[in-house]
Short mmCIF file of C-alpha atoms in Angstrom, two decimals:
data_model
loop_
_atom_site.label_atom_id
_atom_site.label_comp_id
_atom_site.label_asym_id
_atom_site.label_seq_id
_atom_site.Cartn_x
_atom_site.Cartn_y
_atom_site.Cartn_z
CA MET D 855 -5.92 340.15 49.63
CA GLU D 856 -3.22 337.85 50.93
CA ARG D 857 -3.61 334.25 49.77
CA ASN D 858 -3.64 331.72 52.59
CA VAL D 859 -3.75 328.53 50.51
CA GLY D 860 -0.79 327.25 48.52
CA THR D 861 -0.77 324.29 46.14
CA VAL D 862 -4.07 322.44 45.68
CA SER D 863 -4.32 319.13 43.81
CA ARG D 864 -7.77 317.91 42.74
CA GLY D 865 -8.71 314.60 41.19
CA ILE D 866 -11.24 315.21 38.41
CA ARG D 867 -13.78 312.53 37.61
CA CYS D 868 -14.61 311.76 34.00
CA PRO D 869 -16.40 309.08 31.96
CA ILE D 870 -14.75 305.68 31.48
CA ILE D 871 -12.45 306.11 28.48
CA ARG D 872 -12.74 303.74 25.52
CA GLU D 873 -10.80 303.34 22.29
CA GLY D 874 -11.60 306.10 19.83
CA ASP D 875 -12.96 308.55 22.41
CA ASP D 876 -12.14 312.23 21.89
CA LEU D 877 -9.99 312.45 24.99
CA GLY D 878 -9.10 316.13 24.56
CA ARG D 879 -12.79 317.10 24.56
CA ILE D 880 -13.51 314.83 27.53
CA VAL D 881 -10.67 316.36 29.58
CA VAL D 882 -11.78 319.92 28.88
CA ASP D 883 -15.47 319.21 29.47
CA SER D 884 -14.81 317.26 32.68
CA LEU D 885 -12.59 320.01 34.10
CA LEU D 886 -15.01 322.82 33.29
CA THR D 887 -17.93 320.85 34.71
CA ALA D 888 -15.98 320.19 37.92
CA ALA D 889 -15.08 323.87 38.19
CA GLN D 890 -18.74 324.82 37.93
CA THR D 891 -20.09 322.21 40.35
CA ASP D 892 -17.31 322.55 42.94
CA GLY D 893 -16.99 326.32 42.75
CA PHE D 894 -13.41 326.95 41.62
CA ALA D 895 -12.11 329.05 38.74
CA LEU D 896 -9.19 328.45 36.41
CA ARG D 897 -6.17 330.74 36.70
CA ASP D 898 -3.13 331.34 34.54
CA ARG D 899 -0.39 328.75 35.13
CA ASP D 900 -2.76 326.16 36.55
CA ILE D 901 -1.84 322.63 35.46
CA VAL D 902 -4.07 319.93 33.96
CA CYS D 903 -2.58 316.43 34.03
CA VAL D 904 -3.90 313.24 32.44
CA THR D 905 -2.68 309.75 33.31
CA GLU D 906 -0.97 307.91 30.46
CA SER D 907 -3.31 304.95 30.92
CA VAL D 908 -6.40 306.65 29.54
CA VAL D 909 -4.37 308.22 26.73
CA ALA D 910 -3.20 304.81 25.54
CA ARG D 911 -6.72 303.43 25.92
CA SER D 912 -8.21 306.20 23.81
CA GLN D 913 -5.53 305.51 21.19
CA GLY D 914 -6.38 301.80 21.19
CA ASN D 915 -2.69 301.09 21.76
CA TYR D 916 -2.90 297.36 22.57
CA ALA D 917 -0.89 294.32 21.51
CA GLY D 918 -1.33 290.59 22.00
CA THR D 919 1.21 287.96 22.96
CA ASP D 920 1.30 286.63 19.38
CA ALA D 921 2.45 290.03 18.10
CA ILE D 922 5.12 290.18 20.81
CA ALA D 923 6.25 286.65 19.92
CA LYS D 924 6.47 287.41 16.22
CA ASP D 925 8.59 290.53 16.79
CA VAL D 926 10.87 288.74 19.28
CA GLN D 927 11.37 285.84 16.89
CA ALA D 928 12.14 288.17 13.98
CA LYS D 929 14.64 290.27 15.94
CA LEU D 930 16.31 287.62 18.14
CA GLY D 931 16.13 284.50 15.98
CA GLY D 932 13.69 282.37 17.93
CA ASP D 933 16.21 279.90 19.37
CA THR D 934 17.80 280.42 22.83
CA ILE D 935 17.22 283.90 24.23
CA GLY D 936 18.61 285.35 27.44
CA VAL D 937 15.92 287.36 29.21
CA ILE D 938 17.62 289.39 31.91
CA PHE D 939 16.70 291.78 34.72
CA PRO D 940 12.89 291.79 34.45
CA ILE D 941 10.89 293.43 37.20
CA LEU D 942 8.69 291.13 39.27
CA SER D 943 5.16 292.12 38.33
CA ARG D 944 2.04 290.37 37.13
CA ASN D 945 0.74 293.67 35.79
CA ARG D 946 3.90 295.02 34.20
CA PHE D 947 5.82 292.02 32.91
CA ALA D 948 3.98 288.69 33.08
CA VAL D 949 2.07 289.03 29.80
CA CYS D 950 5.18 290.40 28.07
CA LEU D 951 7.12 287.36 29.29
CA LYS D 952 4.46 285.04 27.92
CA GLY D 953 4.79 286.66 24.49
CA ILE D 954 8.60 286.58 24.63
CA ALA D 955 8.57 282.87 25.51
CA LYS D 956 6.21 282.15 22.62
CA GLY D 957 8.89 283.55 20.31
CA ALA D 958 11.75 281.34 21.52
CA LYS D 959 12.70 277.67 21.79
CA LYS D 960 14.48 278.24 25.11
CA ILE D 961 14.55 281.06 27.63
CA VAL D 962 17.47 281.57 30.00
CA LEU D 963 15.88 283.78 32.63
CA MET D 964 18.40 285.79 34.65
CA LEU D 965 16.92 287.46 37.71
CA SER D 966 18.70 290.13 39.70
CA TYR D 967 18.84 289.55 43.43
CA PRO D 968 18.12 290.28 46.24
CA SER D 969 15.58 292.50 44.45
CA ASP D 970 14.60 293.72 41.03
CA GLU D 971 15.28 297.20 39.68
CA VAL D 972 12.29 298.81 41.40
CA GLY D 973 12.75 297.10 44.76
CA ASN D 974 10.60 293.95 44.64
CA GLU D 975 12.54 291.46 46.78
CA LEU D 976 13.28 287.86 45.89
CA VAL D 977 15.05 287.55 49.22
CA SER D 978 16.04 290.06 51.89
CA LEU D 979 19.50 291.54 52.22
CA ASP D 980 19.64 290.17 55.76
CA ARG D 981 19.23 286.61 54.44
CA ILE D 982 21.87 287.27 51.78
CA ASP D 983 24.27 288.37 54.52
CA GLU D 984 23.44 285.37 56.70
CA ALA D 985 24.15 283.02 53.78
CA GLY D 986 27.55 284.64 53.13
CA ILE D 987 26.64 285.34 49.50
CA ASN D 988 27.99 288.31 47.55
CA PRO D 989 25.23 289.42 45.15
CA TYR D 990 27.68 291.55 43.18
CA SER D 991 29.76 288.55 42.13
CA ASP D 992 28.02 285.27 42.96
CA VAL D 993 25.91 283.50 40.36
CA LEU D 994 23.28 281.07 41.62
CA THR D 995 21.48 278.32 39.78
CA LEU D 996 17.83 277.67 40.56
CA LYS D 997 18.84 274.62 42.59
CA GLN D 998 21.30 276.64 44.65
CA TYR D 999 18.78 279.42 45.19
CA ARG D 1000 16.13 276.99 46.45
CA GLU D 1001 18.60 275.12 48.68
CA VAL D 1002 19.72 278.33 50.38
CA PHE D 1003 16.56 280.46 50.36
CA GLY D 1004 13.68 278.08 49.64
CA LYS D 1005 10.41 279.60 48.41
CA ASN D 1006 9.92 283.34 48.90
CA ARG D 1007 6.61 285.11 48.47
CA HIS D 1008 6.18 288.78 47.63
CA PRO D 1009 5.02 290.65 50.76
CA PHE D 1010 2.14 292.38 48.96
CA THR D 1011 1.04 289.97 46.23
CA GLY D 1012 1.91 286.67 47.89
CA MET D 1013 3.49 285.46 44.66
CA ASP D 1014 6.59 283.28 44.39
CA TYR D 1015 7.80 285.03 41.24
CA VAL D 1016 10.51 282.49 40.51
CA GLN D 1017 7.88 279.77 40.28
CA TYR D 1018 5.35 282.01 38.55
CA TYR D 1019 7.68 283.22 35.80
CA GLY D 1020 9.02 279.70 35.27
CA ASP D 1021 5.49 278.33 34.84
CA LEU D 1022 4.59 281.08 32.36
CA ILE D 1023 7.60 280.28 30.19
CA ARG D 1024 6.98 276.54 30.18
CA GLU D 1025 3.26 277.00 29.49
CA ALA D 1026 4.17 279.17 26.49
CA GLY D 1027 6.08 276.20 25.04
CA ALA D 1028 9.69 277.20 25.69
CA GLU D 1029 12.41 275.32 27.53
CA LEU D 1030 13.63 277.08 30.65
CA GLU D 1031 16.77 277.68 32.68
CA ILE D 1032 16.84 280.14 35.58
CA ILE D 1033 19.91 281.79 37.08
CA PHE D 1034 20.41 284.61 39.58
CA ALA D 1035 23.09 287.22 38.88
CA ASN D 1036 23.68 290.97 38.83
CA GLN D 1037 26.46 291.24 36.25
CA PRO D 1038 24.92 291.50 32.75
CA LYS D 1039 27.70 289.62 30.97
CA GLU D 1040 27.00 286.43 32.97
CA ILE D 1041 24.18 285.66 30.53
CA LEU D 1042 26.74 285.31 27.71
CA HIS D 1043 27.85 281.96 29.17
CA TYR D 1044 24.43 280.66 28.10
CA THR D 1045 23.55 282.57 24.93
CA LYS D 1046 24.80 285.45 22.80
CA LYS D 1047 21.30 286.74 22.05
CA VAL D 1048 19.91 288.82 24.88
CA LEU D 1049 16.75 290.73 25.65
CA THR D 1050 17.44 293.04 28.58
CA CYS D 1051 14.27 293.97 30.43
CA ASP D 1052 15.49 296.62 32.88
CA ILE D 1053 13.96 300.05 32.56
CA HIS D 1054 16.10 302.96 33.71
CA THR D 1055 19.45 301.14 33.50
CA ARG D 1056 18.87 299.55 30.09
CA GLN D 1057 21.35 301.64 28.10
CA ARG D 1058 24.20 300.72 30.44
CA THR D 1059 23.22 297.05 30.34
CA LYS D 1060 23.18 297.08 26.53
CA ARG D 1061 26.58 298.76 26.43
CA ILE D 1062 28.16 296.20 28.78
CA LEU D 1063 26.74 293.27 26.81
CA GLN D 1064 27.82 294.64 23.45
CA ALA D 1065 31.34 295.28 24.75
CA ALA D 1066 31.47 291.73 26.14
CA GLY D 1067 30.74 290.13 22.77
CA ALA D 1068 27.00 289.63 22.60
CA GLU D 1069 25.72 288.84 19.13
CA THR D 1070 22.35 290.57 19.50
CA VAL D 1071 21.31 292.86 22.34
CA LEU D 1072 17.84 294.36 22.51
CA GLY D 1073 15.75 295.91 25.25
CA LEU D 1074 12.03 295.94 25.82
CA ASP D 1075 12.18 299.37 24.19
CA ASP D 1076 13.19 297.63 20.93
CA ILE D 1077 10.18 295.28 20.80
CA LEU D 1078 6.97 296.52 19.13
CA THR D 1079 8.43 299.81 17.97
CA ALA D 1080 6.26 299.33 14.88
CA SER D 1081 2.97 297.55 14.34
CA VAL D 1082 3.02 293.78 13.91
CA ASP D 1083 -0.04 292.50 12.03
CA GLY D 1084 -2.05 295.55 13.04
CA SER D 1085 -0.98 295.60 16.71
CA GLY D 1086 -0.36 298.70 18.74
CA PHE D 1087 3.20 299.96 19.14
CA ASN D 1088 5.35 302.68 20.63
CA ARG D 1089 8.06 304.18 18.47
CA ARG D 1090 10.14 305.41 21.39
CA PHE D 1091 9.60 302.88 24.18
CA GLY D 1092 8.31 299.66 22.59
CA LEU D 1093 7.05 297.37 25.37
CA LEU D 1094 8.40 299.56 28.16
CA GLY D 1095 5.63 301.06 30.25
CA SER D 1096 3.06 298.48 29.14
CA ASN D 1097 0.39 297.13 31.48
CA LYS D 1098 -1.64 293.95 31.48
CA ALA D 1099 -4.94 294.35 29.61
CA THR D 1100 -6.04 290.71 29.43
CA GLU D 1101 -4.28 287.39 29.99
CA GLU D 1102 -3.11 287.54 26.38
CA SER D 1103 -2.63 291.26 25.72
CA VAL D 1104 -1.02 294.42 27.03
CA LYS D 1105 -1.85 298.09 26.84
CA LEU D 1106 1.23 299.88 25.60
CA PHE D 1107 2.58 303.25 26.70
CA PRO D 1108 0.86 306.03 24.72
CA ASP D 1109 2.47 306.91 21.40
CA GLU D 1110 2.86 310.44 20.06
CA CYS D 1111 0.67 312.54 22.35
CA GLN D 1112 2.24 316.01 22.13
CA GLY D 1113 -0.65 317.10 19.93
CA LEU D 1114 -3.08 316.12 22.68
CA VAL D 1115 -1.53 318.36 25.37
CA ASP D 1116 -1.15 321.29 22.98
CA GLY D 1117 -4.75 320.86 21.85
CA ILE D 1118 -6.11 320.80 25.42
CA GLN D 1119 -4.12 323.94 26.25
CA LYS D 1120 -5.48 325.73 23.18
CA ASP D 1121 -9.07 324.67 23.87
CA LEU D 1122 -8.94 325.85 27.49
CA GLN D 1123 -7.41 329.15 26.40
CA GLU D 1124 -10.26 329.71 23.97
CA LYS D 1125 -12.98 328.74 26.46
CA THR D 1126 -11.65 330.39 29.63
CA GLY D 1127 -9.07 332.96 28.54
CA ARG D 1128 -6.56 331.29 30.85
CA HIS D 1129 -3.13 329.97 29.92
CA VAL D 1130 -3.09 326.54 31.52
CA GLU D 1131 -0.21 324.06 31.31
CA VAL D 1132 -0.99 320.47 30.35
CA MET D 1133 0.85 317.20 30.97
CA ILE D 1134 0.48 313.46 30.36
CA TYR D 1135 2.04 311.61 33.29
CA GLY D 1136 3.29 308.12 34.06
CA ASP D 1137 4.52 306.62 37.32
CA GLY D 1138 5.58 309.09 39.97
CA ALA D 1139 8.97 308.79 41.63
CA PHE D 1140 8.27 307.69 45.18
CA LYS D 1141 9.22 304.73 47.34
CA ASP D 1142 7.03 302.65 49.64
CA PRO D 1143 8.71 302.77 53.06
CA VAL D 1144 7.50 299.31 54.12
CA GLY D 1145 7.82 297.24 50.95
CA LYS D 1146 10.82 299.29 49.71
CA ILE D 1147 9.32 299.34 46.22
CA TRP D 1148 9.85 302.29 43.88
CA GLU D 1149 6.90 303.43 41.78
CA LEU D 1150 9.10 303.68 38.69
CA ALA D 1151 7.96 301.03 36.23
CA ASP D 1152 7.29 303.53 33.44
CA PRO D 1153 10.20 304.69 31.29
CA CYS D 1154 9.48 308.34 32.10
CA VAL D 1155 7.19 310.42 34.31
CA GLY D 1156 6.49 313.30 31.92
CA VAL D 1157 5.21 311.60 28.78
CA ALA D 1158 4.25 314.83 27.01
CA PHE D 1159 3.83 318.37 28.32
CA THR D 1160 3.43 321.99 27.25
CA LYS D 1161 6.44 324.31 27.19
CA GLY D 1162 5.68 326.00 30.50
CA LEU D 1163 6.53 322.79 32.36
CA GLU D 1164 10.10 322.58 31.09
CA GLY D 1165 12.96 323.03 33.55
CA THR D 1166 13.48 322.73 37.31
CA PRO D 1167 12.25 324.71 40.34
CA ASN D 1168 14.09 327.87 41.33
CA GLU D 1169 13.24 328.15 45.00
CA LEU D 1170 14.71 329.48 48.22
CA LYS D 1171 14.67 327.42 51.41
CA LEU D 1172 12.53 329.37 53.87
CA LYS D 1173 13.83 327.61 56.97
CA TYR D 1174 17.42 328.35 55.91
CA LEU D 1175 16.62 332.05 55.64
CA ALA D 1176 14.76 332.01 58.96
CA ASP D 1177 17.53 330.15 60.83
CA ASN D 1178 20.50 331.93 59.26
CA ASP D 1179 20.11 335.20 57.37
CA PHE D 1180 17.23 336.47 59.50
CA ALA D 1181 17.74 334.57 62.76
CA GLU D 1182 17.40 337.76 64.81
CA LEU D 1183 13.96 338.61 63.41
CA ASP D 1184 10.48 337.35 64.11
CA GLY D 1185 6.86 338.23 63.48
CA GLU D 1186 6.07 340.78 60.79
CA ALA D 1187 9.69 341.83 60.44
CA LEU D 1188 10.70 338.24 59.61
CA LYS D 1189 7.86 337.92 57.14
CA GLU D 1190 8.84 341.13 55.35
CA ALA D 1191 12.54 340.18 55.23
CA VAL D 1192 11.85 336.73 53.80
CA SER D 1193 9.33 338.13 51.31
CA GLY D 1194 11.83 340.71 50.15
CA ARG D 1195 14.50 338.06 49.59
CA ILE D 1196 12.07 335.97 47.53
CA ARG D 1197 11.16 338.95 45.35
CA GLN D 1198 14.84 339.66 44.73
CA LYS D 1199 16.02 336.08 44.14
CA ASP D 1200 18.25 335.32 41.16
CA GLY D 1201 16.96 333.54 38.09
CA CYS D 1202 19.28 330.63 38.87
CA LEU D 1203 19.95 329.56 42.45
CA VAL D 1204 21.93 326.41 41.66
CA GLY D 1205 24.79 325.99 44.13
CA LYS D 1206 23.71 328.77 46.46
CA MET D 1207 23.31 328.00 50.16
CA GLU D 1208 19.88 329.62 50.46
CA SER D 1209 18.48 327.00 48.03
CA GLU D 1210 20.15 324.04 49.77
CA GLY D 1211 17.65 321.28 50.51
CA THR D 1212 15.19 322.22 47.79
CA THR D 1213 14.49 319.55 45.19
CA PRO D 1214 16.48 320.13 41.96
CA ARG D 1215 14.43 317.70 39.88
CA GLN D 1216 12.56 318.28 36.66
CA LEU D 1217 9.24 320.03 37.18
CA THR D 1218 7.48 317.26 35.27
CA ASP D 1219 8.90 314.58 37.60
CA LEU D 1220 7.74 316.46 40.69
CA ILE D 1221 4.32 317.25 39.27
CA GLY D 1222 3.89 313.71 37.98
CA SER D 1223 4.57 312.30 41.45
CA LEU D 1224 1.94 314.60 42.93
CA CYS D 1225 -0.53 313.51 40.26
CA ASP D 1226 0.16 309.80 40.68
CA LEU D 1227 -0.51 310.03 44.42
CA THR D 1228 -3.65 312.10 43.83
CA SER D 1229 -5.21 309.89 41.15
CA GLY D 1230 -4.19 306.54 42.64
CA SER D 1231 -4.29 303.33 40.64
CA GLY D 1232 -7.57 301.78 41.80
CA ASP D 1233 -11.20 302.83 41.66
CA LYS D 1234 -11.04 306.56 42.41
CA GLY D 1235 -12.10 307.32 38.84
CA THR D 1236 -9.98 310.49 38.63
CA PRO D 1237 -7.53 310.05 35.73
CA ILE D 1238 -7.42 313.84 35.37
CA VAL D 1239 -5.64 315.90 38.02
CA PHE D 1240 -6.02 319.68 38.27
CA ILE D 1241 -3.30 321.54 40.18
CA GLN D 1242 -3.49 325.16 41.29
CA GLY D 1243 -0.87 327.28 42.99
CA TYR D 1244 2.08 325.07 42.08
CA PHE D 1245 4.14 328.02 40.88
CA ASP D 1246 3.11 330.29 43.77
CA ASN D 1247 5.50 331.27 46.53
CA TYR D 1248 5.24 332.93 49.95
CA THR D 1249 4.73 336.35 48.37
CA THR D 1250 1.94 335.41 45.92
CA GLU D 1251 -1.31 337.29 46.50
#
């Protein structure tokens, strides 16, 4: 029978996850229970995705501001530290900043403008234009910033992040100087020891600073790469991807979870006879059209995944075929022609016109975005997402 439903994404409810819980068992049990109560069956090449947040929580991967401070002091000397390009977030960076400031005598905070890396605005581009300022070259002191732009509150949170971050640093016991610039090497006029806090551009920033004569250059991915006094850690990403847990601690990105996805896949195979792909996901890659903020605060979308999720889509553009190759056809003849082309498509369509307009991104990035939108970040209680039909096409029955 012809299938009339394509991709389906379901949020799966599960118990509240605590440190030490057997997350693999909980995922499998929750999915199978949902399948029974909601009347769906698992199929080969279905996908089970679990948000990174509950993985880290089950691992107990937490760290306090004292551990952050101790690592920062050990690696950057504890005197004057340049902290550059942080994102503007109470959840993602504020507690990290408190720990960093505890580990230094003075912080020179360099904020990018008009917005941070993920689109949180300090000031609008229109106001930059009106002021005749070139953000690519002009460096502003705090006094200059306030004189020209005054106080600016985030459109969603209502926070004046310049004031908020400054207060956090002073309350942590460090001296403070704030500047606004977009060229990394500007910080070297103030200190040769730099902690760069950008996420996806961090390697370039480090390279520029090192070439410009910085004495020590680290990123957030270099802090808490090993345990400090029993704290959590992440060998690959350090503090990147962390979230606020309490006012004095963060939950780090999950560490070493390939065994978890492979174990869930094996368990589902044994219990259902189906070969299901499994993925741990972080932030999806989508942009809010009003606030202009990218949901990209995690260092990667696909944290860990089974082998069947490697690679990129290999898809034809149906509207291209309908409007070009088969423009003279309609009805059943058009359906048969398009179906035949799909069945005969090459294993690699890169660069071919009939695939133009499809999305040549990693499967894990696409799937992770779907999962992030499905699970949400509030009180839905669905940290597991079950996807069916993702690898189907127009000809799948």
